[in-house]
Amino acid sequence: LHHNKENTAVLIALISNLAFIRLAGFASSAFATWAPKTFSYYASHLRDLLLHDASLVLNWINSIFAAATFNFGPRTLCFRHTDSGNLPFGWCAITALGRFNARRGGHLVLWDLKLVIDFPPGSTILIPSAILRHSNTAIAKCERRYSFTQYTVGGLFRWVDYGCRSSEEYWGTLQGDELARAQKERAERWKQGLAMFSTLDELCQ
């Protein structure tokens, strides 16, 4: 992404802010705790990406996520949606900020799980946002709600898996058995993603 001079200055100030450094690190650590296999998948791909292009710069050295979004509100509200550009089995870290009565508004709604969750300022949650429909409820006009999210788009994983090449370049080099094997792997990728999710028993080992 390219930002103009003014926006770049604001983003650098936010990224350099100690509070956001800590929030970013906390979300990344929670990700490593509750989804260690997926976290390892992120780590290996991020490593290969940075080794391929030394000009790339992480937002925070204590966070595994490649991208972040700051929603400035003043009453941030998102309608029911999925983040289709993210890795299907990947996780997105969402942090609520501001000042509002979390018993009356600002709830996180996970439609597919039929859950409405109290989500007060300072809360962080990790969800597979590409496959779970989610939204949040409105707050009062006199209140303020902002959000901070971290994620990694699926295209980065695909780029690394394709040898740091575009889809056209990658598929254009395949023939015969190699092409058949790649097509089979693509058709069964959902199984790989499903296997990334950990059970509570696995986490307790």
Short mmCIF file of C-alpha atoms in Angstrom, two decimals:
data_model
loop_
_atom_site.label_atom_id
_atom_site.label_comp_id
_atom_site.label_asym_id
_atom_site.label_seq_id
_atom_site.Cartn_x
_atom_site.Cartn_y
_atom_site.Cartn_z
CA LEU A 1 0.00 0.00 0.00
CA HIS A 2 1.08 3.55 -0.67
CA HIS A 3 -0.01 6.45 1.55
CA ASN A 4 0.30 10.17 1.06
CA LYS A 5 2.66 12.19 3.22
CA GLU A 6 0.04 13.25 5.76
CA ASN A 7 -1.42 9.77 6.25
CA THR A 8 2.05 8.23 6.48
CA ALA A 9 2.94 10.59 9.33
CA VAL A 10 -0.22 9.63 11.23
CA LEU A 11 0.33 5.91 10.68
CA ILE A 12 3.96 6.09 11.81
CA ALA A 13 2.85 7.89 14.97
CA LEU A 14 0.26 5.19 15.69
CA ILE A 15 2.61 2.30 14.96
CA SER A 16 5.26 3.89 17.19
CA ASN A 17 2.82 4.41 20.06
CA LEU A 18 3.67 2.18 23.03
CA ALA A 19 0.01 1.26 23.56
CA PHE A 20 -0.33 -0.10 20.03
CA ILE A 21 3.02 -1.88 20.26
CA ARG A 22 1.70 -3.70 23.33
CA LEU A 23 -1.72 -4.38 21.79
CA ALA A 24 -0.10 -5.78 18.65
CA GLY A 25 2.20 -8.03 20.66
CA PHE A 26 -0.60 -9.22 22.92
CA ALA A 27 -2.78 -10.25 19.97
CA SER A 28 0.14 -12.05 18.33
CA SER A 29 0.97 -13.90 21.56
CA ALA A 30 -2.66 -14.90 22.02
CA PHE A 31 -2.64 -16.21 18.46
CA ALA A 32 0.45 -18.32 19.20
CA THR A 33 -1.20 -19.67 22.37
CA TRP A 34 -4.58 -20.65 20.94
CA ALA A 35 -3.64 -21.55 17.36
CA PRO A 36 -0.01 -22.74 17.47
CA LYS A 37 -0.17 -24.67 14.18
CA THR A 38 -1.66 -21.75 12.29
CA PHE A 39 0.79 -19.36 13.95
CA SER A 40 3.69 -21.54 12.79
CA TYR A 41 2.24 -21.50 9.26
CA TYR A 42 2.16 -17.68 9.39
CA ALA A 43 5.70 -17.54 10.76
CA SER A 44 7.24 -19.74 8.07
CA HIS A 45 5.54 -17.85 5.25
CA LEU A 46 6.43 -14.45 6.71
CA ARG A 47 10.05 -15.56 7.07
CA ASP A 48 10.23 -16.67 3.44
CA LEU A 49 8.56 -13.47 2.28
CA LEU A 50 11.02 -11.24 4.15
CA LEU A 51 13.99 -13.28 2.95
CA HIS A 52 12.81 -12.85 -0.63
CA ASP A 53 12.30 -9.08 -0.37
CA ALA A 54 14.53 -7.27 2.13
CA SER A 55 12.76 -3.97 1.44
CA LEU A 56 9.61 -5.12 3.26
CA VAL A 57 9.13 -3.71 6.76
CA LEU A 58 7.02 -5.20 9.55
CA ASN A 59 4.56 -2.95 11.34
CA TRP A 60 5.78 -4.37 14.67
CA ILE A 61 8.60 -6.79 15.36
CA ASN A 62 6.53 -8.41 18.11
CA SER A 63 3.58 -9.26 15.84
CA ILE A 64 3.20 -12.07 13.32
CA PHE A 65 0.55 -10.24 11.31
CA ALA A 66 1.52 -8.55 8.05
CA ALA A 67 -1.19 -5.86 7.99
CA ALA A 68 -3.19 -3.64 10.33
CA THR A 69 -6.18 -1.33 10.06
CA PHE A 70 -7.09 1.58 12.32
CA ASN A 71 -10.78 2.54 12.23
CA PHE A 72 -11.08 6.09 13.51
CA GLY A 73 -14.82 6.17 14.12
CA PRO A 74 -15.94 8.19 15.90
CA ARG A 75 -18.63 5.49 16.18
CA THR A 76 -17.10 2.60 14.24
CA LEU A 77 -19.73 0.19 13.02
CA CYS A 78 -19.38 -2.70 10.59
CA PHE A 79 -22.25 -4.51 8.93
CA ARG A 80 -22.45 -8.27 8.57
CA HIS A 81 -19.57 -9.42 6.37
CA THR A 82 -16.63 -11.76 5.91
CA ASP A 83 -13.08 -10.67 5.11
CA SER A 84 -12.86 -12.67 1.90
CA GLY A 85 -9.36 -11.45 1.07
CA ASN A 86 -7.87 -13.06 4.16
CA LEU A 87 -6.54 -16.60 4.45
CA PRO A 88 -9.64 -18.85 4.79
CA PHE A 89 -8.28 -20.66 7.85
CA GLY A 90 -6.34 -17.64 9.08
CA TRP A 91 -7.17 -15.57 12.12
CA CYS A 92 -7.85 -11.87 12.45
CA ALA A 93 -7.23 -9.95 15.69
CA ILE A 94 -9.90 -7.36 16.52
CA THR A 95 -9.47 -4.86 19.35
CA ALA A 96 -12.23 -2.48 20.46
CA LEU A 97 -11.25 0.98 21.68
CA GLY A 98 -13.05 4.12 22.81
CA ARG A 99 -15.56 4.91 25.52
CA PHE A 100 -19.02 3.33 25.41
CA ASN A 101 -21.41 1.26 27.51
CA ALA A 102 -20.63 -2.26 26.36
CA ARG A 103 -23.80 -3.62 27.96
CA ARG A 104 -25.93 -1.45 25.70
CA GLY A 105 -23.96 -1.44 22.44
CA GLY A 106 -20.78 -2.29 20.60
CA HIS A 107 -21.44 -6.02 20.85
CA LEU A 108 -19.60 -8.37 18.52
CA VAL A 109 -22.03 -10.56 16.55
CA LEU A 110 -20.83 -13.89 15.12
CA TRP A 111 -23.75 -14.82 12.89
CA ASP A 112 -22.77 -18.37 11.96
CA LEU A 113 -22.21 -19.30 15.61
CA LYS A 114 -25.37 -17.46 16.73
CA LEU A 115 -23.38 -15.52 19.32
CA VAL A 116 -23.72 -11.93 20.51
CA ILE A 117 -20.69 -11.09 22.65
CA ASP A 118 -20.13 -8.22 25.08
CA PHE A 119 -17.07 -6.49 23.64
CA PRO A 120 -16.03 -3.56 25.86
CA PRO A 121 -13.20 -1.12 25.09
CA GLY A 122 -9.81 -2.80 25.43
CA SER A 123 -11.11 -6.24 24.46
CA THR A 124 -9.31 -8.32 21.84
CA ILE A 125 -10.71 -11.35 20.03
CA LEU A 126 -9.23 -13.65 17.40
CA ILE A 127 -11.59 -15.06 14.76
CA PRO A 128 -11.27 -16.70 11.33
CA SER A 129 -12.80 -13.61 9.75
CA ALA A 130 -12.69 -14.93 6.17
CA ILE A 131 -15.26 -17.65 6.94
CA LEU A 132 -17.21 -16.34 9.95
CA ARG A 133 -19.79 -13.67 9.23
CA HIS A 134 -19.38 -10.93 11.81
CA SER A 135 -20.58 -7.43 12.65
CA ASN A 136 -21.00 -5.17 15.65
CA THR A 137 -23.97 -3.34 17.12
CA ALA A 138 -24.39 0.43 17.26
CA ILE A 139 -23.52 2.63 20.23
CA ALA A 140 -25.13 5.84 21.51
CA LYS A 141 -24.56 9.12 19.67
CA CYS A 142 -22.68 10.57 22.64
CA GLU A 143 -20.29 7.60 22.79
CA ARG A 144 -17.10 6.81 20.90
CA ARG A 145 -15.92 3.51 19.47
CA TYR A 146 -12.78 2.83 17.46
CA SER A 147 -11.22 -0.45 16.38
CA PHE A 148 -7.78 -1.82 15.64
CA THR A 149 -7.39 -4.99 13.59
CA GLN A 150 -4.46 -7.14 12.50
CA TYR A 151 -4.52 -9.73 9.73
CA THR A 152 -2.61 -11.19 6.78
CA VAL A 153 -4.19 -11.35 3.33
CA GLY A 154 -4.38 -14.73 1.64
CA GLY A 155 -2.55 -13.47 -1.42
CA LEU A 156 0.71 -13.27 0.52
CA PHE A 157 0.57 -16.95 1.42
CA ARG A 158 -0.25 -17.87 -2.17
CA TRP A 159 2.63 -15.70 -3.42
CA VAL A 160 5.10 -17.52 -1.16
CA ASP A 161 3.66 -20.96 -1.97
CA TYR A 162 4.10 -20.18 -5.66
CA GLY A 163 7.79 -19.43 -5.19
CA CYS A 164 7.21 -15.67 -4.87
CA ARG A 165 5.50 -15.60 -8.25
CA SER A 166 2.05 -14.63 -9.47
CA SER A 167 -0.57 -17.28 -10.15
CA GLU A 168 -0.11 -16.82 -13.89
CA GLU A 169 3.65 -17.29 -13.65
CA TYR A 170 3.36 -20.34 -11.40
CA TRP A 171 0.70 -22.24 -13.33
CA GLY A 172 2.36 -21.34 -16.61
CA THR A 173 5.45 -23.33 -15.65
CA LEU A 174 3.61 -26.57 -14.79
CA GLN A 175 3.11 -29.47 -17.14
CA GLY A 176 2.24 -33.15 -16.97
CA ASP A 177 2.68 -34.77 -13.56
CA GLU A 178 3.65 -31.49 -11.89
CA LEU A 179 0.44 -29.86 -13.08
CA ALA A 180 -1.69 -32.81 -11.95
CA ARG A 181 -0.02 -32.82 -8.53
CA ALA A 182 -0.51 -29.06 -8.08
CA GLN A 183 -4.17 -29.30 -9.07
CA LYS A 184 -4.71 -32.10 -6.56
CA GLU A 185 -3.00 -30.10 -3.80
CA ARG A 186 -5.17 -27.09 -4.56
CA ALA A 187 -8.35 -29.18 -4.46
CA GLU A 188 -7.40 -30.61 -1.06
CA ARG A 189 -6.09 -27.40 0.50
CA TRP A 190 -9.23 -27.08 2.62
CA LYS A 191 -8.15 -30.23 4.47
CA GLN A 192 -4.82 -28.61 5.30
CA GLY A 193 -6.65 -25.55 6.62
CA LEU A 194 -9.02 -27.62 8.74
CA ALA A 195 -6.09 -29.50 10.27
CA MET A 196 -4.60 -26.18 11.42
CA PHE A 197 -7.31 -25.71 14.05
CA SER A 198 -6.32 -27.05 17.48
CA THR A 199 -8.61 -28.82 19.94
CA LEU A 200 -8.57 -28.01 23.64
CA ASP A 201 -7.02 -31.42 24.32
CA GLU A 202 -4.17 -30.61 21.94
CA LEU A 203 -3.60 -27.23 23.58
CA CYS A 204 -3.46 -28.82 27.04
CA GLN A 205 -0.74 -31.29 26.08
#
